[in-house]
């Protein structure tokens, strides 16, 4: 790094260090951070990237998967995953988020024992790098905690430097009543160390011990780990559980100012990396808190649209989009250089906190009851007053579409496809969990074996069985994947679906969730209309302002639509993308 403290890169870095570590020698720490991220043999850009909308396009879509979601007992799971990507998704879905692929002890990869190794059960770095050369690759930076059986934590307990200062200690006598918790277990865990008993902070489980970012050595180590990911083909870094990384007794210990400053620091490094690098924050919290991680176009490039899953779920179960329309109408467009990541299902459950203040207690209760009726589970979190509250719903998305508040019916596949088509049409980048693409049923056996609710949505497919089902034309797996890929293929050819294309929420029949999208060059308009009900619905063409004299057609059916013609008809759960530029 240049010693010229007036250079834009250095001046901003020194300012950020001052906000995070005011008592440190900022210049010395800046030099160490720069060396950590740009070791010998790498170079940095002369100028930082300016926020824009060219980091992504309508052609981008991601599949979310574990490295071993597909197994056969004979080949490396990462090889099988690559084969599946090429055999079934290539040319349609261009990105893949491989969930933590490191050695671990619990939480299906999120209790990491070694950040610098690939879990040998899955494969090795060369397998990761090969996928990264063929697909847009996302990986997890598990920032908040490490496994209690990791080398880092063992070194901490033995008093070995620098790890003796890596973990957050607290006293049971301190006021921790305000701490926001995503779980119900006791926050502190007592452990024996070379310095006697210590109480370490454990936000997520007692096997996941929280790191202490007040120690700059921790941040330095994660900058080195980011570089390792980039060198192995990663181009999207997911900042896992980032909201919790800075703690202080007597506070909520979530979304602390230092946390946002650390994200800004990582964004600063990403902007000066020669490799294109997108930072995605994972903050499963109420909507306004989630959006704060965009910062002022200087924090995350992208944030998960966490309110979307519970609101889409409610709309499909209730047969009305009222809550979804009201929420979407108040959502701000992503700032220049930012984008939403839209999804309904992931490896975790359907988070309910992001629906707080949007769904009523009655609506939430009905959603929970329906999910339980369809074989799902409910996971709880601890409240400051000692009570508990639903944190997430555990069910596969396909099973969640089995019926409505009225019970099970025959519309499961149509309802499922409508829920996914709606997500494809929204401003942002769509992401699809592998078990949604494959219409996977609840893995009840997995829950019973593991004792963890989240296992219900983390099935491991035997590849020969999966292939056989996908080759069976009338199987739910073949029908869903084929139609999903058809619709994603149509989407990726429409400039009106660029992640930053103009979006306006339409006020139509409450059973229709409608959006107007317009391409950045204003040439293409798309009226994306989605029937979330089991009823037949009609919409007058004049209700959506189809410009007379233009040729309008439905991208999904190929039908022409006359602006002066008869009502536009929707079968139960039918979706229409009506455009002037097919």
Coordinates of C-alpha atoms in Angstrom, one line a residue:
X1 CA 0.0 0.0 0.0
X2 CA 1.2 3.5 -0.7
X3 CA 2.3 5.4 2.3
X4 CA 0.6 8.4 0.9
X5 CA -2.2 8.9 3.4
X6 CA -3.9 11.3 1.0
X7 CA -4.7 8.7 -1.6
X8 CA -8.4 7.9 -1.8
X9 CA -7.9 4.2 -0.9
X10 CA -5.7 4.9 2.1
X11 CA -7.6 7.9 3.4
X12 CA -10.9 6.0 3.5
X13 CA -9.3 2.9 5.0
X14 CA -7.7 5.0 7.8
X15 CA -11.1 6.6 8.5
X16 CA -12.8 3.2 8.8
X17 CA -10.1 1.8 11.0
X18 CA -10.6 4.9 13.2
X19 CA -14.3 4.1 13.6
X20 CA -13.7 0.4 14.4
X21 CA -10.4 0.5 16.3
X22 CA -9.9 4.1 17.6
X23 CA -7.1 3.1 20.0
X24 CA -5.0 1.3 17.4
X25 CA -2.2 2.7 15.3
X26 CA -4.3 3.2 12.2
X27 CA -1.5 3.5 9.7
X28 CA 0.2 0.4 10.9
X29 CA -3.1 -1.6 10.9
X30 CA -4.0 -0.3 7.4
X31 CA -0.7 -1.6 6.1
X32 CA -1.3 -5.0 7.6
X33 CA -4.8 -5.2 6.3
X34 CA -3.7 -4.3 2.8
X35 CA -1.0 -7.0 2.9
X36 CA -3.5 -9.5 4.2
X37 CA -5.9 -8.9 1.3
X38 CA -3.3 -8.3 -1.4
X39 CA -0.4 -10.6 -0.5
X40 CA 2.7 -10.8 -2.7
X41 CA 1.7 -11.8 -6.3
X42 CA -1.6 -9.9 -6.2
X43 CA -2.4 -6.4 -7.3
X44 CA -5.1 -3.9 -6.5
X45 CA -7.0 -1.5 -8.8
X46 CA -5.6 2.0 -9.1
X47 CA -9.2 3.3 -8.7
X48 CA -12.1 1.9 -6.8
X49 CA -15.2 0.7 -8.7
X50 CA -18.0 3.3 -9.0
X51 CA -21.4 1.9 -7.9
X52 CA -23.3 0.9 -11.1
X53 CA -25.7 -1.7 -12.5
X54 CA -23.3 -3.7 -14.6
X55 CA -22.3 -6.2 -11.9
X56 CA -25.4 -8.3 -12.7
X57 CA -28.0 -8.6 -15.4
X58 CA -31.3 -10.3 -16.2
X59 CA -29.3 -13.4 -17.2
X60 CA -28.2 -14.1 -13.6
X61 CA -29.9 -16.6 -11.4
X62 CA -28.5 -18.8 -8.6
X63 CA -29.1 -22.2 -7.2
X64 CA -28.4 -22.7 -3.5
X65 CA -27.1 -26.1 -2.5
X66 CA -25.0 -28.0 -0.1
X67 CA -21.8 -29.6 -1.5
X68 CA -23.4 -33.0 -0.7
X69 CA -27.1 -32.4 -1.5
X70 CA -26.4 -35.1 -4.2
X71 CA -24.5 -38.3 -3.3
X72 CA -24.0 -41.8 -4.6
X73 CA -21.4 -43.3 -2.3
X74 CA -18.9 -43.7 -5.1
X75 CA -17.9 -40.3 -6.4
X76 CA -16.9 -37.0 -4.7
X77 CA -20.1 -35.0 -4.0
X78 CA -18.6 -31.9 -5.6
X79 CA -18.1 -33.9 -8.8
X80 CA -21.7 -35.0 -8.7
X81 CA -22.9 -31.5 -8.0
X82 CA -20.9 -30.3 -11.0
X83 CA -22.4 -33.0 -13.2
X84 CA -25.9 -32.0 -12.1
X85 CA -25.2 -28.4 -12.8
X86 CA -24.0 -29.2 -16.3
X87 CA -26.6 -31.8 -17.0
X88 CA -29.7 -29.9 -15.9
X89 CA -29.0 -26.2 -15.2
X90 CA -26.3 -25.0 -17.5
X91 CA -27.4 -22.3 -19.9
X92 CA -30.3 -21.4 -17.7
X93 CA -29.0 -21.0 -14.1
X94 CA -25.5 -19.5 -14.3
X95 CA -24.6 -19.2 -10.5
X96 CA -24.3 -21.6 -7.6
X97 CA -24.1 -20.9 -3.9
X98 CA -22.3 -23.9 -2.3
X99 CA -23.1 -23.7 1.4
X100 CA -20.1 -24.1 3.8
X101 CA -17.8 -26.7 2.2
X102 CA -15.2 -26.7 5.1
X103 CA -14.6 -29.3 7.8
X104 CA -17.2 -28.8 10.6
X105 CA -18.7 -30.3 13.7
X106 CA -22.4 -29.2 13.6
X107 CA -25.1 -27.1 12.0
X108 CA -24.5 -28.7 8.6
X109 CA -21.3 -26.8 8.0
X110 CA -21.7 -23.6 10.0
X111 CA -19.6 -24.7 12.9
X112 CA -16.3 -24.5 11.0
X113 CA -13.2 -26.3 12.3
X114 CA -10.8 -25.1 9.5
X115 CA -11.5 -22.2 7.2
X116 CA -8.5 -23.0 4.9
X117 CA -9.6 -26.6 4.0
X118 CA -12.3 -28.1 1.9
X119 CA -14.1 -30.9 3.7
X120 CA -12.4 -34.0 2.3
X121 CA -15.8 -35.8 2.3
X122 CA -16.9 -33.4 -0.4
X123 CA -13.7 -32.9 -2.4
X124 CA -10.9 -30.4 -2.5
X125 CA -10.0 -26.9 -3.5
X126 CA -9.4 -27.9 -7.1
X127 CA -13.1 -29.0 -7.3
X128 CA -14.3 -25.7 -5.9
X129 CA -12.1 -23.8 -8.3
X130 CA -13.3 -25.8 -11.3
X131 CA -16.9 -25.0 -10.5
X132 CA -15.9 -21.3 -10.0
X133 CA -14.5 -21.2 -13.6
X134 CA -17.7 -22.5 -15.0
X135 CA -20.4 -20.8 -12.9
X136 CA -20.8 -17.6 -10.9
X137 CA -19.7 -19.0 -7.5
X138 CA -20.9 -17.9 -4.0
X139 CA -19.3 -19.1 -0.8
X140 CA -19.9 -18.4 2.9
X141 CA -17.7 -16.3 5.1
X142 CA -18.8 -17.7 8.5
X143 CA -17.8 -14.6 10.4
X144 CA -19.5 -14.7 13.7
X145 CA -18.3 -18.0 15.2
X146 CA -16.2 -21.1 14.9
X147 CA -16.5 -24.7 16.1
X148 CA -15.8 -25.4 19.7
X149 CA -13.5 -28.2 18.4
X150 CA -11.6 -26.0 16.0
X151 CA -7.9 -25.5 16.2
X152 CA -8.6 -21.8 16.9
X153 CA -10.7 -22.6 20.0
X154 CA -8.3 -25.3 21.2
X155 CA -5.4 -22.8 21.0
X156 CA -7.5 -20.2 22.9
X157 CA -8.2 -22.6 25.7
X158 CA -4.4 -23.4 25.9
X159 CA -3.5 -19.7 25.9
X160 CA -1.6 -19.7 22.6
X161 CA -1.2 -16.4 20.9
X162 CA -2.9 -14.9 18.9
X163 CA -5.9 -17.1 19.5
X164 CA -6.0 -16.4 23.2
X165 CA -7.6 -13.1 22.2
X166 CA -9.9 -14.5 19.4
X167 CA -13.0 -15.3 21.4
X168 CA -15.6 -13.1 23.1
X169 CA -15.7 -13.6 26.9
X170 CA -18.4 -12.2 29.3
X171 CA -19.4 -12.6 32.9
X172 CA -22.7 -14.1 34.0
X173 CA -22.9 -11.1 36.3
X174 CA -23.1 -8.6 33.4
X175 CA -26.4 -7.4 32.1
X176 CA -27.1 -9.4 29.0
X177 CA -30.8 -9.2 29.2
X178 CA -31.1 -6.9 26.1
X179 CA -29.1 -9.2 23.8
X180 CA -31.1 -10.2 20.7
X181 CA -31.2 -13.9 20.4
X182 CA -32.0 -16.2 17.5
X183 CA -32.0 -19.3 19.8
X184 CA -33.3 -20.4 23.2
X185 CA -30.1 -22.0 24.8
X186 CA -28.1 -20.0 27.5
X187 CA -26.0 -17.3 25.8
X188 CA -22.8 -18.1 27.8
X189 CA -20.9 -21.3 28.0
X190 CA -18.3 -22.0 30.8
X191 CA -15.1 -23.6 29.5
X192 CA -11.8 -24.5 31.2
X193 CA -8.7 -22.6 29.9
X194 CA -5.1 -22.4 30.9
X195 CA -6.1 -19.2 32.7
X196 CA -8.9 -20.8 34.6
X197 CA -12.6 -21.0 33.9
X198 CA -14.0 -18.5 31.3
X199 CA -17.5 -17.8 30.0
X200 CA -17.6 -17.5 26.2
X201 CA -20.4 -16.0 24.2
X202 CA -22.4 -18.5 22.0
X203 CA -25.1 -16.8 19.9
X204 CA -26.2 -19.8 17.9
X205 CA -25.1 -22.9 19.8
X206 CA -22.6 -24.0 22.4
X207 CA -20.7 -25.7 19.6
X208 CA -20.4 -22.3 17.8
X209 CA -18.3 -20.0 19.9
X210 CA -18.4 -16.3 18.9
X211 CA -15.3 -14.5 17.8
X212 CA -14.2 -11.2 19.3
X213 CA -13.9 -8.6 16.5
X214 CA -12.7 -6.0 19.1
X215 CA -9.4 -7.7 18.4
X216 CA -8.2 -6.6 15.0
X217 CA -6.3 -9.9 14.5
X218 CA -9.7 -11.5 13.9
X219 CA -10.6 -9.1 11.1
X220 CA -7.1 -9.5 9.6
X221 CA -7.5 -13.3 9.5
X222 CA -10.9 -13.0 7.7
X223 CA -9.4 -10.7 5.1
X224 CA -6.8 -13.4 4.4
X225 CA -9.6 -16.0 4.2
X226 CA -11.5 -13.7 1.7
X227 CA -8.4 -13.7 -0.5
X228 CA -8.3 -17.5 -0.3
X229 CA -11.9 -17.7 -1.5
X230 CA -11.2 -15.2 -4.4
X231 CA -8.1 -17.1 -5.5
X232 CA -10.3 -20.2 -5.8
X233 CA -12.9 -18.7 -8.0
X234 CA -15.4 -17.2 -5.6
X235 CA -17.0 -14.0 -6.9
X236 CA -19.9 -13.6 -4.4
X237 CA -19.0 -13.7 -0.6
X238 CA -21.9 -14.3 1.7
X239 CA -21.3 -12.6 5.1
X240 CA -23.0 -15.1 7.3
X241 CA -24.7 -13.9 10.5
X242 CA -22.9 -10.6 10.1
X243 CA -25.4 -8.6 12.2
X244 CA -24.1 -10.3 15.4
X245 CA -20.3 -9.9 15.0
X246 CA -19.8 -6.9 17.4
X247 CA -21.0 -7.3 21.0
X248 CA -21.2 -5.2 24.1
X249 CA -22.7 -6.1 27.4
X250 CA -25.7 -3.9 28.2
X251 CA -26.7 -3.6 24.5
X252 CA -28.8 -5.6 22.0
X253 CA -25.4 -6.6 20.5
X254 CA -26.9 -6.6 17.0
X255 CA -26.4 -4.1 14.1
X256 CA -23.7 -2.3 16.2
X257 CA -22.0 0.8 14.5
X258 CA -18.8 -1.1 14.4
X259 CA -20.5 -4.0 12.5
X260 CA -21.6 -1.6 9.8
X261 CA -18.1 -0.1 9.7
X262 CA -16.6 -3.6 9.2
X263 CA -18.9 -4.2 6.3
X264 CA -17.9 -0.9 4.8
X265 CA -14.3 -1.8 5.2
X266 CA -14.8 -5.1 3.4
X267 CA -16.7 -3.3 0.6
X268 CA -13.8 -0.9 0.3
X269 CA -11.4 -3.7 -0.3
X270 CA -13.8 -5.4 -2.7
X271 CA -14.1 -2.1 -4.7
X272 CA -10.3 -2.1 -5.2
X273 CA -10.0 -5.8 -6.0
X274 CA -9.1 -6.6 -9.6
X275 CA -11.4 -9.5 -9.4
X276 CA -15.1 -8.6 -9.5
X277 CA -16.4 -9.3 -6.0
X278 CA -19.9 -9.0 -4.7
X279 CA -20.6 -8.8 -0.9
X280 CA -24.0 -10.3 0.2
X281 CA -25.1 -9.8 3.8
X282 CA -27.2 -12.5 5.5
X283 CA -29.3 -10.7 8.1
X284 CA -32.5 -12.5 8.9
X285 CA -34.2 -9.6 10.8
X286 CA -37.1 -7.2 10.3
X287 CA -37.1 -5.4 7.0
X288 CA -35.8 -2.0 8.0
X289 CA -32.9 -3.5 9.8
X290 CA -32.1 -5.7 6.8
X291 CA -32.1 -2.8 4.4
X292 CA -29.7 -0.9 6.6
X293 CA -26.9 -3.1 5.2
X294 CA -27.0 -1.3 1.9
X295 CA -25.5 1.6 3.8
X296 CA -25.1 4.6 1.5
X297 CA -24.1 2.4 -1.5
X298 CA -21.0 1.6 0.5
X299 CA -21.8 -1.6 2.4
X300 CA -23.3 -4.7 0.9
X301 CA -23.7 -4.9 -2.9
X302 CA -26.7 -7.2 -2.2
X303 CA -29.0 -8.2 0.6
X304 CA -31.3 -11.1 1.0
X305 CA -35.0 -10.0 0.6
X306 CA -35.8 -11.8 3.8
X307 CA -39.4 -10.5 4.2
X308 CA -40.3 -12.1 0.9
X309 CA -40.6 -15.8 1.9
X310 CA -43.1 -15.4 4.8
X311 CA -45.2 -12.9 2.8
X312 CA -45.3 -15.0 -0.3
X313 CA -46.1 -18.0 1.9
X314 CA -49.0 -16.1 3.5
X315 CA -50.3 -14.9 0.1
X316 CA -50.3 -18.5 -1.3
X317 CA -52.0 -19.9 1.8
X318 CA -54.5 -17.1 2.2
X319 CA -55.3 -16.7 -1.5
X320 CA -54.8 -12.9 -1.2
X321 CA -51.9 -10.7 -2.0
X322 CA -53.0 -7.8 0.1
X323 CA -50.1 -8.0 2.6
X324 CA -47.6 -8.7 -0.1
X325 CA -48.8 -5.8 -2.2
X326 CA -48.8 -3.4 0.7
X327 CA -45.3 -4.4 1.7
X328 CA -43.9 -4.4 -1.9
X329 CA -45.5 -1.0 -2.6
X330 CA -43.4 0.5 0.3
X331 CA -40.2 -1.2 -0.6
X332 CA -37.5 1.2 -1.9
X333 CA -35.7 0.4 -5.2
X334 CA -32.2 -0.7 -4.5
X335 CA -29.7 2.1 -4.7
X336 CA -27.3 2.3 -7.6
X337 CA -24.7 -0.4 -7.2
X338 CA -27.0 -2.5 -5.0
X339 CA -29.5 -5.3 -5.6
X340 CA -31.9 -7.5 -3.8
X341 CA -31.4 -11.3 -3.7
X342 CA -34.9 -12.7 -4.0
X343 CA -35.8 -16.2 -2.8
X344 CA -38.5 -18.2 -1.0
X345 CA -36.6 -21.1 0.3
X346 CA -33.0 -21.7 1.6
X347 CA -31.1 -24.3 3.7
X348 CA -32.6 -22.6 6.7
X349 CA -36.3 -22.4 7.6
X350 CA -38.7 -19.6 6.6
X351 CA -37.8 -16.8 8.9
X352 CA -40.7 -15.1 10.6
X353 CA -38.9 -12.1 12.1
X354 CA -38.8 -10.3 8.8
X355 CA -42.6 -10.4 8.7
X356 CA -42.9 -8.6 12.1
X357 CA -45.0 -5.5 11.7
X358 CA -46.3 -6.7 8.3
X359 CA -48.3 -9.8 9.2
X360 CA -50.8 -9.6 12.0
X361 CA -50.6 -12.0 14.9
X362 CA -53.7 -13.7 13.6
X363 CA -52.1 -14.1 10.1
X364 CA -48.9 -15.4 11.5
X365 CA -50.8 -17.9 13.7
X366 CA -52.7 -19.2 10.6
X367 CA -49.5 -19.6 8.6
X368 CA -47.9 -21.5 11.5
X369 CA -50.9 -23.8 11.8
X370 CA -51.0 -24.5 8.1
X371 CA -47.3 -25.4 8.0
X372 CA -47.7 -27.8 10.9
X373 CA -50.7 -29.3 9.1
X374 CA -48.5 -29.9 6.1
X375 CA -45.9 -31.8 8.2
X376 CA -43.6 -28.8 9.1
X377 CA -42.0 -27.8 12.3
X378 CA -41.6 -24.5 14.2
X379 CA -38.3 -23.3 15.7
X380 CA -38.4 -20.8 18.6
X381 CA -36.1 -18.0 19.8
X382 CA -35.6 -16.5 23.3
X383 CA -37.1 -13.1 24.1
X384 CA -35.5 -10.6 26.6
X385 CA -38.5 -11.2 29.0
X386 CA -37.7 -14.9 29.2
X387 CA -40.5 -15.9 26.8
X388 CA -40.2 -17.5 23.4
X389 CA -41.4 -16.5 19.9
X390 CA -41.5 -18.3 16.6
X391 CA -38.2 -17.7 14.8
X392 CA -38.6 -19.8 11.7
X393 CA -40.8 -22.5 10.0
X394 CA -39.1 -25.7 8.9
X395 CA -40.7 -27.3 5.9
X396 CA -39.7 -27.7 2.2
X397 CA -41.3 -25.0 0.1
X398 CA -42.9 -27.6 -2.2
X399 CA -44.7 -29.2 0.8
X400 CA -45.7 -25.7 2.1
X401 CA -47.6 -25.3 -1.2
X402 CA -49.6 -28.5 -0.5
X403 CA -52.8 -26.5 0.2
X404 CA -54.2 -23.3 1.7
X405 CA -55.7 -22.3 5.0
X406 CA -58.7 -24.4 3.9
X407 CA -56.6 -27.5 3.8
X408 CA -54.9 -29.7 1.2
X409 CA -56.1 -29.5 -2.4
X410 CA -55.1 -30.5 -6.0
X411 CA -53.2 -27.3 -6.8
X412 CA -49.8 -28.0 -5.3
X413 CA -47.7 -27.8 -8.4
X414 CA -49.5 -24.8 -9.9
X415 CA -49.4 -23.0 -6.5
X416 CA -45.7 -23.8 -6.2
X417 CA -44.9 -22.6 -9.7
X418 CA -46.8 -19.4 -9.1
X419 CA -44.8 -18.7 -6.0
X420 CA -41.6 -19.1 -7.8
X421 CA -42.7 -17.1 -10.9
X422 CA -43.6 -14.2 -8.7
X423 CA -40.1 -14.2 -7.3
X424 CA -38.6 -14.3 -10.8
X425 CA -40.4 -11.1 -11.8
X426 CA -39.3 -9.0 -8.8
X427 CA -36.6 -6.3 -8.9
X428 CA -33.4 -8.1 -8.0
X429 CA -31.5 -11.4 -8.6
X430 CA -33.5 -14.6 -8.2
X431 CA -32.1 -17.6 -6.2
X432 CA -33.6 -21.0 -5.9
X433 CA -32.8 -23.7 -3.3
X434 CA -32.0 -27.0 -4.9
X435 CA -34.9 -28.7 -3.1
X436 CA -37.3 -26.2 -4.6
X437 CA -36.1 -26.9 -8.1
X438 CA -36.4 -30.6 -7.4
X439 CA -39.8 -30.4 -5.6
X440 CA -38.4 -32.3 -2.7
X441 CA -40.7 -33.6 0.0
X442 CA -40.2 -33.1 3.8
X443 CA -37.3 -35.2 5.1
X444 CA -39.1 -36.3 8.3
X445 CA -36.6 -39.2 8.7
X446 CA -33.7 -36.7 8.7
X447 CA -35.4 -34.7 11.5
X448 CA -35.8 -37.9 13.6
X449 CA -32.3 -39.0 13.1
X450 CA -30.6 -35.6 13.7
X451 CA -33.0 -34.1 16.3
X452 CA -32.9 -30.8 14.3
X453 CA -35.9 -29.3 12.7
X454 CA -33.9 -27.8 9.8
X455 CA -33.0 -31.3 8.6
X456 CA -36.5 -31.5 7.1
X457 CA -35.3 -29.3 4.3
X458 CA -31.8 -30.7 3.9
X459 CA -32.4 -34.0 2.1
X460 CA -29.6 -35.7 0.4
X461 CA -30.6 -37.2 -2.9
X462 CA -29.0 -40.4 -4.1
X463 CA -28.0 -39.4 -7.6
X464 CA -29.2 -42.6 -9.4
X465 CA -32.6 -42.2 -7.7
X466 CA -32.8 -38.5 -8.5
X467 CA -31.8 -39.1 -12.1
X468 CA -34.5 -41.8 -12.5
X469 CA -37.2 -39.5 -11.1
X470 CA -36.1 -36.6 -13.3
X471 CA -36.3 -39.0 -16.3
X472 CA -39.9 -39.9 -15.4
X473 CA -42.1 -37.4 -17.3
X474 CA -45.1 -37.5 -14.9
X475 CA -43.1 -37.2 -11.6
X476 CA -43.4 -34.0 -9.6
X477 CA -39.6 -33.6 -9.8
X478 CA -39.6 -33.7 -13.6
X479 CA -42.6 -31.5 -14.0
X480 CA -41.4 -28.8 -11.6
X481 CA -37.8 -28.7 -12.8
X482 CA -38.8 -28.6 -16.4
X483 CA -41.3 -25.8 -16.0
X484 CA -39.0 -23.8 -13.6
X485 CA -36.2 -23.9 -16.2
X486 CA -38.6 -22.9 -19.0
X487 CA -39.7 -19.9 -17.1
X488 CA -36.2 -18.9 -16.0
X489 CA -35.1 -19.2 -19.6
X490 CA -37.8 -16.8 -20.7
X491 CA -36.9 -14.4 -17.9
X492 CA -33.2 -14.2 -18.7
X493 CA -34.0 -13.0 -22.2
X494 CA -36.0 -9.9 -21.0
X495 CA -34.2 -6.7 -20.4
X496 CA -37.2 -5.6 -18.4
X497 CA -36.2 -8.1 -15.8
X498 CA -32.7 -6.6 -15.2
X499 CA -32.2 -6.6 -11.4
X500 CA -32.3 -2.8 -11.4
X501 CA -35.0 -2.2 -14.0
X502 CA -37.8 0.1 -13.0
X503 CA -40.5 -1.5 -10.8
X504 CA -44.0 -0.3 -9.8
X505 CA -46.4 -2.3 -7.7
X506 CA -49.9 -2.5 -9.3
X507 CA -53.1 -2.1 -7.4
X508 CA -55.5 -4.7 -9.0
X509 CA -57.7 -7.4 -7.7
X510 CA -56.3 -8.5 -4.3
X511 CA -55.8 -12.0 -5.7
X512 CA -53.4 -10.7 -8.3
X513 CA -49.8 -9.7 -7.4
X514 CA -48.9 -7.4 -10.2
X515 CA -45.7 -5.5 -11.1
X516 CA -44.8 -3.2 -13.9
X517 CA -41.2 -3.6 -14.9
X518 CA -39.4 -1.4 -17.5
X519 CA -36.0 -1.9 -18.9
X520 CA -33.2 0.5 -18.1
X521 CA -33.4 1.9 -21.7
X522 CA -37.2 2.2 -21.3
X523 CA -37.7 0.1 -24.5
X524 CA -39.4 -2.9 -22.9
X525 CA -42.3 -3.0 -20.5
X526 CA -43.5 -6.1 -18.7
X527 CA -46.7 -6.4 -16.7
X528 CA -46.0 -9.4 -14.5
X529 CA -49.3 -10.6 -13.1
X530 CA -49.6 -13.6 -10.7
X531 CA -52.8 -15.1 -9.4
X532 CA -52.2 -16.3 -5.9
X533 CA -55.6 -17.8 -5.5
X534 CA -57.5 -21.0 -6.4
X535 CA -60.1 -18.8 -8.1
X536 CA -60.4 -17.8 -11.7
X537 CA -59.8 -14.1 -12.1
X538 CA -60.4 -11.5 -14.8
X539 CA -58.5 -8.2 -15.3
X540 CA -59.5 -5.6 -17.9
X541 CA -56.6 -4.7 -20.2
X542 CA -57.2 -1.0 -19.5
X543 CA -56.4 -1.7 -15.8
X544 CA -52.7 -2.2 -16.6
X545 CA -52.3 0.7 -19.1
X546 CA -51.3 -1.3 -22.1
X547 CA -50.2 1.3 -24.7
X548 CA -52.5 1.3 -27.7
X549 CA -50.7 0.7 -31.0
X550 CA -48.1 -1.6 -29.4
X551 CA -48.1 -5.4 -29.9
X552 CA -48.6 -7.0 -26.6
X553 CA -48.1 -10.7 -25.8
X554 CA -47.8 -13.1 -22.8
X555 CA -44.3 -14.4 -22.6
X556 CA -45.4 -17.5 -20.6
X557 CA -48.2 -18.7 -23.0
X558 CA -47.3 -16.9 -26.3
X559 CA -50.9 -15.5 -26.5
X560 CA -51.4 -12.1 -28.0
X561 CA -53.1 -9.5 -25.7
X562 CA -55.3 -6.8 -27.2
X563 CA -55.3 -3.5 -25.2
X564 CA -58.8 -3.0 -26.4
X565 CA -59.9 -6.6 -26.2
X566 CA -61.8 -8.8 -23.7
X567 CA -60.7 -9.2 -20.1
X568 CA -57.5 -11.0 -19.5
X569 CA -58.4 -14.3 -17.8
X570 CA -56.3 -16.1 -15.2
X571 CA -56.8 -19.8 -14.2
X572 CA -56.1 -20.7 -10.6
X573 CA -52.5 -19.8 -9.9
X574 CA -51.8 -18.7 -13.5
X575 CA -49.1 -16.2 -14.1
X576 CA -48.8 -13.9 -17.1
X577 CA -45.9 -11.8 -18.2
X578 CA -47.4 -9.4 -20.7
X579 CA -44.8 -7.4 -22.8
X580 CA -44.4 -5.2 -25.8
X581 CA -41.0 -6.8 -26.6
X582 CA -41.1 -10.6 -26.6

